[in-house]
PDB file of N, CA and C in Angstrom:
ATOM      1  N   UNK A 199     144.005 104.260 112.081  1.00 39.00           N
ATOM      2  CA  UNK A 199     142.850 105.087 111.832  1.00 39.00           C
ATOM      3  C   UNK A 199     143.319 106.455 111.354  1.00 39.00           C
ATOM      4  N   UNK A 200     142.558 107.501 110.483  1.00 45.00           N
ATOM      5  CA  UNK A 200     142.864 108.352 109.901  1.00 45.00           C
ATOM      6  C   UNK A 200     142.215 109.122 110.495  1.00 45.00           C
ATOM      7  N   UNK A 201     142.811 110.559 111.390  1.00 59.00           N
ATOM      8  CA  UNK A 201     141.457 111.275 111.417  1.00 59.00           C
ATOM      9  C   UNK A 201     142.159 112.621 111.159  1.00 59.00           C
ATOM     10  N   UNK A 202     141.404 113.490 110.712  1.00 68.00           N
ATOM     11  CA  UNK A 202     141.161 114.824 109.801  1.00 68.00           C
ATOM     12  C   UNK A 202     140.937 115.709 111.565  1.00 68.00           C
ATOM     13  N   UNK A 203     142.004 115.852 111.606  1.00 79.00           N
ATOM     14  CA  UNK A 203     142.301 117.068 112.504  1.00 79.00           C
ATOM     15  C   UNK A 203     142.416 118.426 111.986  1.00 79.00           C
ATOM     16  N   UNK A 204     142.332 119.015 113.130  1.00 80.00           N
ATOM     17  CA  UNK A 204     142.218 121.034 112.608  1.00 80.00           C
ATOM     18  C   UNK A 204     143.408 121.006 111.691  1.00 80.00           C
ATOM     19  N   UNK A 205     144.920 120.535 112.471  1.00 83.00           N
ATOM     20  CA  UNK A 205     146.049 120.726 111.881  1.00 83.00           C
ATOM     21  C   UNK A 205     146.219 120.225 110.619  1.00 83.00           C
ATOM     22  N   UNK A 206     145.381 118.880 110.162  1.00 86.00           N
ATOM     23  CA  UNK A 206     146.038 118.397 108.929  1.00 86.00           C
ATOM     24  C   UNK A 206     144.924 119.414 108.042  1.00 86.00           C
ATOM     25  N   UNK A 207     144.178 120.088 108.193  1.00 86.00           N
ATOM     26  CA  UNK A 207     143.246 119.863 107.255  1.00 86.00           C
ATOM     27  C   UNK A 207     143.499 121.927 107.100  1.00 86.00           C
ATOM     28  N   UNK A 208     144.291 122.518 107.868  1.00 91.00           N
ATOM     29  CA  UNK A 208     144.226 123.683 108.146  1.00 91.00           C
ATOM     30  C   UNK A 208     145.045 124.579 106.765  1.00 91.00           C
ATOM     31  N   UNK A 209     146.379 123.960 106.637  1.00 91.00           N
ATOM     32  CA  UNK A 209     146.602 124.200 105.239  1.00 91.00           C
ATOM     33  C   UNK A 209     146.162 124.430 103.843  1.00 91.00           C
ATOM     34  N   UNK A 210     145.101 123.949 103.843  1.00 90.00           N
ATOM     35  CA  UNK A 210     144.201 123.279 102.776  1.00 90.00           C
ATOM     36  C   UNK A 210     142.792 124.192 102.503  1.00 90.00           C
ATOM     37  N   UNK A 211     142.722 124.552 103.969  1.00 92.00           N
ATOM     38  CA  UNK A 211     141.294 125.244 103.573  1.00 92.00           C
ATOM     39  C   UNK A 211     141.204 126.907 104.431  1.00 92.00           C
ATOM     40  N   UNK A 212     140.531 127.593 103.663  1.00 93.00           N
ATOM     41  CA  UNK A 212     140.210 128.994 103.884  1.00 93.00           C
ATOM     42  C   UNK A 212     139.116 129.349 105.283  1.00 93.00           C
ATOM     43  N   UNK A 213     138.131 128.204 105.041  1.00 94.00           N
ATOM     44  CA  UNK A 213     137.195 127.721 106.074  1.00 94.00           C
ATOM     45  C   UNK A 213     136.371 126.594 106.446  1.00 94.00           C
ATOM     46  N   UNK A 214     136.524 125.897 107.453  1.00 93.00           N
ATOM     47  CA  UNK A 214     135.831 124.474 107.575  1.00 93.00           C
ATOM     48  C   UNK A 214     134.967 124.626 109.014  1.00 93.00           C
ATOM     49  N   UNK A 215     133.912 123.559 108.660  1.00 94.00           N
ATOM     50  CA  UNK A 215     133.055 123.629 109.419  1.00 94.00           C
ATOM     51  C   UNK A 215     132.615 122.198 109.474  1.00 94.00           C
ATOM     52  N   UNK A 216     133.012 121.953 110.913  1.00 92.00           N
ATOM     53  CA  UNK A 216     132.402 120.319 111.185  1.00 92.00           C
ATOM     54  C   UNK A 216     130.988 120.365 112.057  1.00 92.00           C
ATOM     55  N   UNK A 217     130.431 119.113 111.734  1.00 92.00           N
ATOM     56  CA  UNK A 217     129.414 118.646 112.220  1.00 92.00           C
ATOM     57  C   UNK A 217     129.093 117.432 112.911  1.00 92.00           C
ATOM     58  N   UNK A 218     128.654 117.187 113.914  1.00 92.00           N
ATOM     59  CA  UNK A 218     128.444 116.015 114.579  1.00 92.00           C
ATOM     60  C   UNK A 218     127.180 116.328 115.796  1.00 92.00           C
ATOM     61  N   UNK A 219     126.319 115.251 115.560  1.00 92.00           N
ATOM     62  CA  UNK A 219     125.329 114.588 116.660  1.00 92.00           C
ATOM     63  C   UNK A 219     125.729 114.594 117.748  1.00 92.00           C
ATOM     64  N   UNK A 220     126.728 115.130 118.443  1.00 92.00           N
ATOM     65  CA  UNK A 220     127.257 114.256 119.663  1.00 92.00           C
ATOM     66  C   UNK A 220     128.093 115.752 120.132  1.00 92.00           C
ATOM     67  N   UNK A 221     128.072 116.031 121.123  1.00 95.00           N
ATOM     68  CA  UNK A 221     128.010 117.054 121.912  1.00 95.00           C
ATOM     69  C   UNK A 221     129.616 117.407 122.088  1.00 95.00           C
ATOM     70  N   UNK A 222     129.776 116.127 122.654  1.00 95.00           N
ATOM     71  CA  UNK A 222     130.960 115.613 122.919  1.00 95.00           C
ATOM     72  C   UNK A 222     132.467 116.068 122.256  1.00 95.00           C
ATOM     73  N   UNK A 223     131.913 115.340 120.580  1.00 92.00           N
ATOM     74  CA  UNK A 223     132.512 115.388 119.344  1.00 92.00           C
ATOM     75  C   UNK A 223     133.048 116.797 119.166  1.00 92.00           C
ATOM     76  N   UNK A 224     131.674 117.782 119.474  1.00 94.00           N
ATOM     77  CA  UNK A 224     131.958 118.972 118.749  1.00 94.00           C
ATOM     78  C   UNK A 224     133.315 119.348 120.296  1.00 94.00           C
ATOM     79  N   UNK A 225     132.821 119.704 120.846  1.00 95.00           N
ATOM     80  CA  UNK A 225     133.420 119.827 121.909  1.00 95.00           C
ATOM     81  C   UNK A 225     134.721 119.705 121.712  1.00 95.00           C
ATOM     82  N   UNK A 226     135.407 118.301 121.671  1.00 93.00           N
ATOM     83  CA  UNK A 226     136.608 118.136 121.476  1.00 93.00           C
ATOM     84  C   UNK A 226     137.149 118.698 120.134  1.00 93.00           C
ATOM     85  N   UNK A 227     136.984 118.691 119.132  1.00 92.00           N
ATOM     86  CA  UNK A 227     136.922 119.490 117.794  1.00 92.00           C
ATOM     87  C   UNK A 227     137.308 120.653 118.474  1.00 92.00           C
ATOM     88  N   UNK A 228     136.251 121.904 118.739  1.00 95.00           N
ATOM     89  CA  UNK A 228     136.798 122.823 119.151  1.00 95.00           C
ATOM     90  C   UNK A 228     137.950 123.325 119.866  1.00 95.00           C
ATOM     91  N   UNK A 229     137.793 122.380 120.924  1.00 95.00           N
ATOM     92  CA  UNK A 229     138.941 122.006 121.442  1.00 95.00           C
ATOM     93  C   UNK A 229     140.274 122.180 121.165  1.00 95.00           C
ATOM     94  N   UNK A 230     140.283 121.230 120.106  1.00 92.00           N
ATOM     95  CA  UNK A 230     141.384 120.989 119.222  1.00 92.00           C
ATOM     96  C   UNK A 230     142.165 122.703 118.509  1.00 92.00           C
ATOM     97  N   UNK A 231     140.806 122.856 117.693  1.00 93.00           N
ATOM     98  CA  UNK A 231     140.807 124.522 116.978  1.00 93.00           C
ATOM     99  C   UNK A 231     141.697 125.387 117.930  1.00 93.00           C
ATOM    100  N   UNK A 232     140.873 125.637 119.201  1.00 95.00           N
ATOM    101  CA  UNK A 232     141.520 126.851 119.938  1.00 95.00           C
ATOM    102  C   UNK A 232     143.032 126.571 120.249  1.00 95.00           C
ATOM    103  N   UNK A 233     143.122 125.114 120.726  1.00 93.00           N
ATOM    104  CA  UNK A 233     144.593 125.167 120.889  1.00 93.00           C
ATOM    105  C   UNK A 233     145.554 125.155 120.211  1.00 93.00           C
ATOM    106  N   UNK A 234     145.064 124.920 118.772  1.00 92.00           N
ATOM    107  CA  UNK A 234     145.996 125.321 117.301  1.00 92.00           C
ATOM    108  C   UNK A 234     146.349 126.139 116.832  1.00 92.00           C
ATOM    109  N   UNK A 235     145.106 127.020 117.478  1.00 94.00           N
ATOM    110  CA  UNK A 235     144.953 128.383 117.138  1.00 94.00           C
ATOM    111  C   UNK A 235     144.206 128.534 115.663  1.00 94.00           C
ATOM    112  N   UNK A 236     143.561 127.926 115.602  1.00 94.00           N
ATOM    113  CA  UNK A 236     142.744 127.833 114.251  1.00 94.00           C
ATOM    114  C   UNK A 236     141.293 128.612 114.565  1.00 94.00           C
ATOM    115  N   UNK A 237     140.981 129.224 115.461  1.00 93.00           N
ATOM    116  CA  UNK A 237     139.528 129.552 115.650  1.00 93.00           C
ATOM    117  C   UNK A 237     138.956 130.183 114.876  1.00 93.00           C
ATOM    118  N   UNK A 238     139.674 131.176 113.804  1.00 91.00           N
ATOM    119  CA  UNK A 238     139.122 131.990 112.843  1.00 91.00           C
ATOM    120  C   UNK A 238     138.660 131.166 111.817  1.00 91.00           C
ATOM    121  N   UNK A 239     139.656 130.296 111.733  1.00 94.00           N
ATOM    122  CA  UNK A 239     139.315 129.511 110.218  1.00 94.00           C
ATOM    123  C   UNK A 239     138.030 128.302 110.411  1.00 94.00           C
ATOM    124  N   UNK A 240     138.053 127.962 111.799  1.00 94.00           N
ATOM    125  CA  UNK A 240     137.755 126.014 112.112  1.00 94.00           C
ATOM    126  C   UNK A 240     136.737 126.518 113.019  1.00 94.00           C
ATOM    127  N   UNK A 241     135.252 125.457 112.743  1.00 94.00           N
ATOM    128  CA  UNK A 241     134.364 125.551 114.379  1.00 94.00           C
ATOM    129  C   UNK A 241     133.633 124.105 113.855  1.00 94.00           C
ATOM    130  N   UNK A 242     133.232 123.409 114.437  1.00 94.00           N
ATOM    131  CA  UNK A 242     132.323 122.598 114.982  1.00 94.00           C
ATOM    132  C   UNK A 242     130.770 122.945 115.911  1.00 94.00           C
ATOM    133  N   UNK A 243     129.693 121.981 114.632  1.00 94.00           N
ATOM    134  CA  UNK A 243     128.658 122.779 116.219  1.00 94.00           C
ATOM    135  C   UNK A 243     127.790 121.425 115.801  1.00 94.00           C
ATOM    136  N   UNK A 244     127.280 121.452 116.608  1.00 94.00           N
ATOM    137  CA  UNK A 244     126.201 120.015 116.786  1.00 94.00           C
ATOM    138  C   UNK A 244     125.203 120.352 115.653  1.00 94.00           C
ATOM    139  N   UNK A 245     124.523 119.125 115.157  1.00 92.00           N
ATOM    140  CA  UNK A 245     123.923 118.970 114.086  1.00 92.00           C
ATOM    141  C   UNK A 245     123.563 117.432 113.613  1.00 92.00           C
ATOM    142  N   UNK A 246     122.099 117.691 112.965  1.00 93.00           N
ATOM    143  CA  UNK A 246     121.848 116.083 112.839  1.00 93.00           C
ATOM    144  C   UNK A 246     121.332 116.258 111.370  1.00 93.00           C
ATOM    145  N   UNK A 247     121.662 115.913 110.627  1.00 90.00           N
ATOM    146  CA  UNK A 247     121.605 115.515 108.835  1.00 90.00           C
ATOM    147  C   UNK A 247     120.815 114.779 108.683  1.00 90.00           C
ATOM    148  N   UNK A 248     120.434 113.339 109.792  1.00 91.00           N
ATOM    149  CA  UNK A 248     119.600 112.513 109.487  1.00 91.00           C
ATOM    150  C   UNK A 248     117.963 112.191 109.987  1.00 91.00           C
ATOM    151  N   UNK A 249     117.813 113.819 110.689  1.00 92.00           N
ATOM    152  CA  UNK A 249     116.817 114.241 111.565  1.00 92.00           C
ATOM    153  C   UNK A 249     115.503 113.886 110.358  1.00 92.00           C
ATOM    154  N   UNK A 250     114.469 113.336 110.956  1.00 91.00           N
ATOM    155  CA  UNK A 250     113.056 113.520 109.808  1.00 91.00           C
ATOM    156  C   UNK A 250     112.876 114.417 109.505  1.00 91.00           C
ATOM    157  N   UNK A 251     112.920 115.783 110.216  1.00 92.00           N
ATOM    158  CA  UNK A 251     112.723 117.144 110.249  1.00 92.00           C
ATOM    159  C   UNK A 251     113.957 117.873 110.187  1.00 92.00           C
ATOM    160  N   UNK A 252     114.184 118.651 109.978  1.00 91.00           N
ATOM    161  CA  UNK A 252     116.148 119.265 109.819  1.00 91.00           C
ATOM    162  C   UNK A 252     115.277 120.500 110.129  1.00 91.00           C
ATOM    163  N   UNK A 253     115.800 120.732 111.328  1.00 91.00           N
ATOM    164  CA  UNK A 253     115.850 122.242 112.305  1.00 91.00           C
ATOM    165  C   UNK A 253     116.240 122.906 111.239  1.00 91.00           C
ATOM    166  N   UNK A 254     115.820 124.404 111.789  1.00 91.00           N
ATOM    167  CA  UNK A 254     116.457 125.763 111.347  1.00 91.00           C
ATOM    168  C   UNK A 254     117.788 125.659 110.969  1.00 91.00           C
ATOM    169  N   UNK A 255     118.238 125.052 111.811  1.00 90.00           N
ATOM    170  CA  UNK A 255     120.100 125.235 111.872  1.00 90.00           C
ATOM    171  C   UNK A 255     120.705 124.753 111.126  1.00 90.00           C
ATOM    172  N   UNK A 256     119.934 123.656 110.539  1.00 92.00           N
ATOM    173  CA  UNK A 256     120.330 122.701 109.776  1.00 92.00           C
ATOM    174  C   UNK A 256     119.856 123.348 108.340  1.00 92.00           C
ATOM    175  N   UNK A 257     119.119 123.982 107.781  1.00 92.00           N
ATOM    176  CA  UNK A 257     118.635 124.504 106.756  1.00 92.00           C
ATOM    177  C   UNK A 257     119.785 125.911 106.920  1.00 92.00           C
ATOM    178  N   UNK A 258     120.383 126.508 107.658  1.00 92.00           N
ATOM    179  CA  UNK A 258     121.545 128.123 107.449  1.00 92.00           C
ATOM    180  C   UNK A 258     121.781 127.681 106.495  1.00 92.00           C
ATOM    181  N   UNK A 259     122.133 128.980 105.559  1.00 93.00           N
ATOM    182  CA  UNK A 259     122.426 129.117 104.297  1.00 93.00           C
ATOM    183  C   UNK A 259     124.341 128.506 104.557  1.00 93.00           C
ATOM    184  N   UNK A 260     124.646 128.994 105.361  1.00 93.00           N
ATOM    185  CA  UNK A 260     126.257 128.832 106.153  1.00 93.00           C
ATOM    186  C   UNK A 260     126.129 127.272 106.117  1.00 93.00           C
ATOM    187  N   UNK A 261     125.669 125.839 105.969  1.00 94.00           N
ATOM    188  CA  UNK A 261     125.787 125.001 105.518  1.00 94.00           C
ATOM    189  C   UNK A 261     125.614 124.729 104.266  1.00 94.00           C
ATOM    190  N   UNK A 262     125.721 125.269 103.703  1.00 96.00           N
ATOM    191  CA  UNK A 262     125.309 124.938 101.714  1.00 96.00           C
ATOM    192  C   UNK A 262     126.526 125.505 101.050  1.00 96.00           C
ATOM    193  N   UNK A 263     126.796 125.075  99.836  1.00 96.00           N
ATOM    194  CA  UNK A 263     127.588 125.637  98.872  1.00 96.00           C
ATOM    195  C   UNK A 263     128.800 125.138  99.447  1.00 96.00           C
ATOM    196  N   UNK A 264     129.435 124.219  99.720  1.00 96.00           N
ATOM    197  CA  UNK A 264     130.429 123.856  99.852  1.00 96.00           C
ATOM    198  C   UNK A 264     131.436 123.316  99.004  1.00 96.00           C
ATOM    199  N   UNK A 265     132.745 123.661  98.948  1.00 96.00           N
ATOM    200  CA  UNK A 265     133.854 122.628  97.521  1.00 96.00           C
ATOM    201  C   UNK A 265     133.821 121.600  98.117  1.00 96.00           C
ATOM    202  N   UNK A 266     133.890 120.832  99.651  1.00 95.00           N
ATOM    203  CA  UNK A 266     134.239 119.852  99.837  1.00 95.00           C
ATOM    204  C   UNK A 266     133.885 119.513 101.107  1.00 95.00           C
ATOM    205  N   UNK A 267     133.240 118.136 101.117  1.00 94.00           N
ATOM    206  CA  UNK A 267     132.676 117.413 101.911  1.00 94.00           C
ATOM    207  C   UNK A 267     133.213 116.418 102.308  1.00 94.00           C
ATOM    208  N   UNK A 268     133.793 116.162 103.291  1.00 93.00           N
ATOM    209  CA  UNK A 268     134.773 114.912 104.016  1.00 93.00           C
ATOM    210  C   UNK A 268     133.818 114.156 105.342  1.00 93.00           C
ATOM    211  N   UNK A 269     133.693 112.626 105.303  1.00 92.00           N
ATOM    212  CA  UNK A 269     132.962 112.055 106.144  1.00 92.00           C
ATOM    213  C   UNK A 269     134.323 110.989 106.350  1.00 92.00           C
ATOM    214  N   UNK A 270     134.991 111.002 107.540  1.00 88.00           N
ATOM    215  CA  UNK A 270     136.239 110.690 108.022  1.00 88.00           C
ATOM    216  C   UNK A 270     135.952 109.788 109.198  1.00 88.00           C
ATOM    217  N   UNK A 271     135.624 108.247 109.012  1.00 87.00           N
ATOM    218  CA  UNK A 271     135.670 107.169 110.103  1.00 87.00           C
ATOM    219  C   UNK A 271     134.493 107.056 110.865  1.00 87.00           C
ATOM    220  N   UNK A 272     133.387 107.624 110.345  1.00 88.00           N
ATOM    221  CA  UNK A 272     132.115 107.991 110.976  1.00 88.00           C
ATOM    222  C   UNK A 272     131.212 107.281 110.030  1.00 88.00           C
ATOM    223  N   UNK A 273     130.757 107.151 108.979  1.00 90.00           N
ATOM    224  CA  UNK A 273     129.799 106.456 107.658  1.00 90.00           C
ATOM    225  C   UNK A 273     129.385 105.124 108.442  1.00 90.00           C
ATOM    226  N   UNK A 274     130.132 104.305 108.975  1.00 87.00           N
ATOM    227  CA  UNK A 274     129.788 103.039 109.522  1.00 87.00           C
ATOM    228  C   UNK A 274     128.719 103.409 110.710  1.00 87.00           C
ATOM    229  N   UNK A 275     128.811 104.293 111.624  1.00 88.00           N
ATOM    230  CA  UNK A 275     127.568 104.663 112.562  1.00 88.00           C
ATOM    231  C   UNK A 275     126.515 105.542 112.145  1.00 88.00           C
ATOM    232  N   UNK A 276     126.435 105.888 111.210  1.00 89.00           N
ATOM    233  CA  UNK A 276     125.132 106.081 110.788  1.00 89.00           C
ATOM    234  C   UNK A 276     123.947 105.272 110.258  1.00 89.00           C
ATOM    235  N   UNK A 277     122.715 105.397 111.182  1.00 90.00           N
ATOM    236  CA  UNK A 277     121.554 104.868 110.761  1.00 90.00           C
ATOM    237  C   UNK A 277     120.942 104.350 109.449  1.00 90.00           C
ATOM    238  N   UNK A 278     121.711 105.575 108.848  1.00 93.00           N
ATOM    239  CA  UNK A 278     121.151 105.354 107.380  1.00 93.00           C
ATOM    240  C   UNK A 278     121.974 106.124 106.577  1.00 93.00           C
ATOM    241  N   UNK A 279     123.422 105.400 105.972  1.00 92.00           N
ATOM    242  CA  UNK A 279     124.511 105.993 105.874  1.00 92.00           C
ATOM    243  C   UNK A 279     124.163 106.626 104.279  1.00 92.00           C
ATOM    244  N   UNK A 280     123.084 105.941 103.580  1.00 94.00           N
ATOM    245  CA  UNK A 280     122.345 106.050 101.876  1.00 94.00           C
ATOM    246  C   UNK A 280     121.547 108.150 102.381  1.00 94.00           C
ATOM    247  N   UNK A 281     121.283 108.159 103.052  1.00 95.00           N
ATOM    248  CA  UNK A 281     120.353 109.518 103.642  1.00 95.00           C
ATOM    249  C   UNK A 281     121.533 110.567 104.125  1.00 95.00           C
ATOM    250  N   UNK A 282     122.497 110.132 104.672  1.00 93.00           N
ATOM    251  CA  UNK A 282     123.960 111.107 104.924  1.00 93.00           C
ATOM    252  C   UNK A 282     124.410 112.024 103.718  1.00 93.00           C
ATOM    253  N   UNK A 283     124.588 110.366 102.735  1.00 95.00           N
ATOM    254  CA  UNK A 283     125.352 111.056 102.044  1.00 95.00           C
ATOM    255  C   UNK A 283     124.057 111.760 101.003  1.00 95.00           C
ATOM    256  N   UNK A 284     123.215 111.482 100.960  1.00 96.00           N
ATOM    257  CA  UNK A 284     122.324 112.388 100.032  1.00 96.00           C
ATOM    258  C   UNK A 284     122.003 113.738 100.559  1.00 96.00           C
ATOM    259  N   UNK A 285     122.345 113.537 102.081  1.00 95.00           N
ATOM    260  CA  UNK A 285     121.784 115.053 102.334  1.00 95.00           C
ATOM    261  C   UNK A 285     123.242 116.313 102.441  1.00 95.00           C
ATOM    262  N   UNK A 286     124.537 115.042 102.434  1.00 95.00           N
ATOM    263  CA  UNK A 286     126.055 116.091 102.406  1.00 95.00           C
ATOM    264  C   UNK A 286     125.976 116.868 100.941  1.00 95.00           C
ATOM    265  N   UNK A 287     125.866 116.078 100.035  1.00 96.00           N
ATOM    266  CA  UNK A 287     125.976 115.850  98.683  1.00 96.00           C
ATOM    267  C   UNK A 287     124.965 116.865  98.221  1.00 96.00           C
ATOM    268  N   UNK A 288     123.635 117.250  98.734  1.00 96.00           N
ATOM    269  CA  UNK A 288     123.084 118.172  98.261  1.00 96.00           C
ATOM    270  C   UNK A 288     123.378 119.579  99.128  1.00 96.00           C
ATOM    271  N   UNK A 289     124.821 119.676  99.660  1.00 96.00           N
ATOM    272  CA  UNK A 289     125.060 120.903 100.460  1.00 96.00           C
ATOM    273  C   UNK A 289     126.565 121.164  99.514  1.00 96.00           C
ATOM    274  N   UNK A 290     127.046 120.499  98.456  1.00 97.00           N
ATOM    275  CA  UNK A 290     127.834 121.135  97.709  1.00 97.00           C
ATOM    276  C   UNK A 290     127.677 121.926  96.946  1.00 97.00           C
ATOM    277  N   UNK A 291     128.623 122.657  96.124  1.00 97.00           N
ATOM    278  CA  UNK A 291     128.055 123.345  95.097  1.00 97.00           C
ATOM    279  C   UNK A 291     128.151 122.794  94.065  1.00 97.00           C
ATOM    280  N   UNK A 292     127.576 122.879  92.376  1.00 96.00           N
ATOM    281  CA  UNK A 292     128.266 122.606  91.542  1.00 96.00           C
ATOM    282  C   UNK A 292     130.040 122.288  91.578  1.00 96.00           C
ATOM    283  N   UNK A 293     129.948 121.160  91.384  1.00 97.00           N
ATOM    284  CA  UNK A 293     131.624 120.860  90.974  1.00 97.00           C
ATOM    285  C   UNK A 293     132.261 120.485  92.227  1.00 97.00           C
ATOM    286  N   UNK A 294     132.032 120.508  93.366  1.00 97.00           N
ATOM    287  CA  UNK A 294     132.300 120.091  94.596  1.00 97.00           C
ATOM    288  C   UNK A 294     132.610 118.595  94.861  1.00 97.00           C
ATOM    289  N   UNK A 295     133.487 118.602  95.656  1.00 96.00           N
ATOM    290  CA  UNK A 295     134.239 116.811  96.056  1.00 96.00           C
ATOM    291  C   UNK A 295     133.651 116.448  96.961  1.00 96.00           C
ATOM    292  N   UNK A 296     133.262 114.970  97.012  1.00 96.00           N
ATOM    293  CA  UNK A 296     132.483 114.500  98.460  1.00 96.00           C
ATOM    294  C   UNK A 296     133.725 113.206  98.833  1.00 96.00           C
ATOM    295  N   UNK A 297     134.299 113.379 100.039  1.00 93.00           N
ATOM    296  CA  UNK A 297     135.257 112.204  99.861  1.00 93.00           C
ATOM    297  C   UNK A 297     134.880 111.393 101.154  1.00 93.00           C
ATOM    298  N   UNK A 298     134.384 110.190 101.453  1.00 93.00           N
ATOM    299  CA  UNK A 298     134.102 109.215 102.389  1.00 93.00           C
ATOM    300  C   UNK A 298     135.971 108.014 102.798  1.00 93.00           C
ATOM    301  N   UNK A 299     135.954 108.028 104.178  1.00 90.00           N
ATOM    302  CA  UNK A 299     137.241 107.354 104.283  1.00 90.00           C
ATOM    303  C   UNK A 299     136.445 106.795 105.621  1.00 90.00           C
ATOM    304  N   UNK A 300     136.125 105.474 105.343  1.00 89.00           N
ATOM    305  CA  UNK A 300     135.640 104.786 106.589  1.00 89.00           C
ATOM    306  C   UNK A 300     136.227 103.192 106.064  1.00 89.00           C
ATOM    307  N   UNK A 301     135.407 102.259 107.407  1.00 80.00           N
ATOM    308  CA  UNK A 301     135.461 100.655 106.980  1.00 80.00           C
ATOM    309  C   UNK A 301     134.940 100.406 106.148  1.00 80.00           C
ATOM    310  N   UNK A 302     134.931  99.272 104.981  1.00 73.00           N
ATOM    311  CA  UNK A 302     134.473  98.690 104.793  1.00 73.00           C
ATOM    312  C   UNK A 302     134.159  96.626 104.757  1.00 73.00           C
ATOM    313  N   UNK A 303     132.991  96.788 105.448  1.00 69.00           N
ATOM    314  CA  UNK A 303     132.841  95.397 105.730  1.00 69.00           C
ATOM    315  C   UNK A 303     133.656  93.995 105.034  1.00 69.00           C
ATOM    316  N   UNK A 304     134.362  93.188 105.454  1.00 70.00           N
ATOM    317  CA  UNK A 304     135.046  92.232 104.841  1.00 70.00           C
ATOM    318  C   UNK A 304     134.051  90.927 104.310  1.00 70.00           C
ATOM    319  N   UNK A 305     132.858  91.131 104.382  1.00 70.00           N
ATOM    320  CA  UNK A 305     132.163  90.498 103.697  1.00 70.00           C
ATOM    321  C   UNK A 305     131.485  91.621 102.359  1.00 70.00           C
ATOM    322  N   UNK A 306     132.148  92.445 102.250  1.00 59.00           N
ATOM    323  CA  UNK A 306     131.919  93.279 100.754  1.00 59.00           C
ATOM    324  C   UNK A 306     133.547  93.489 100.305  1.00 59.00           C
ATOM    325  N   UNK A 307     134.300  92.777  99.922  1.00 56.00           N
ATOM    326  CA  UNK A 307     135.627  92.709 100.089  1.00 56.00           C
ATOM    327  C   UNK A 307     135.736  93.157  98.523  1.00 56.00           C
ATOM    328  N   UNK A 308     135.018  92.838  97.520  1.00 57.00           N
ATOM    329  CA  UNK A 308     135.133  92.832  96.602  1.00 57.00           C
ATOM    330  C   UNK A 308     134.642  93.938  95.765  1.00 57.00           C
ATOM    331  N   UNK A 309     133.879  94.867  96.871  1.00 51.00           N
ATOM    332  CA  UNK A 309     133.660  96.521  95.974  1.00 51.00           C
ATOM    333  C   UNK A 309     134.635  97.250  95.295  1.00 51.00           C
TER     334      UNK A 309
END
């Protein structure tokens, strides 16, 4: 399994900001940050993309305009993985990368 830790991903970027449903998730994320010592650059905060309604929090301008959007081993548990990526994808900016690294089903073997 691949996962996009503070450390691998810390080189690379000026500022990142993860998101996850799950309390938990963010939690450990942060986690991760402080003990890297990444806190300036790295935060995690709970958030739901696939809400009918998208809270305040979810509309901050501080989620929009992004170069790059990474969905890392997670695409397979989403409800409605077609609504994810339409709603990541409209938080880039012009010219921005959206890169997905999950399963894919062995009865679609042939995508």
């Amino acid at each position: 399994m691949l996962l996009l830790t503070p450390q691998s991903l810390a080189p690379f970027v000026t500022k990142a900001t993860g998101l996850d449903v799950s309390d938990n998730m963010v939690e450990e994320y942060n986690k991760s940050v402080r003990e890297a010592g990444l806190s300036g650059k790295m935060a995690a905060r709970k958030g739901d993309l696939l809400a009918e309604t998208l809270s305040d929090d979810m509309l901050s301008t501080d989620l929009f305009d992004f170069d790059l959007a990474i969905v890392s081993m997670s695409l397979h548990h989403f409800a409605d993985p077609a609504m994810a990526v339409k709603r990541l994808g409209e938080r880039l900016k012009e010219g921005g990368a959206f890169y997905i690294i999950d399963f894919v089903p062995t009865d679609h073997h042939d995508l």
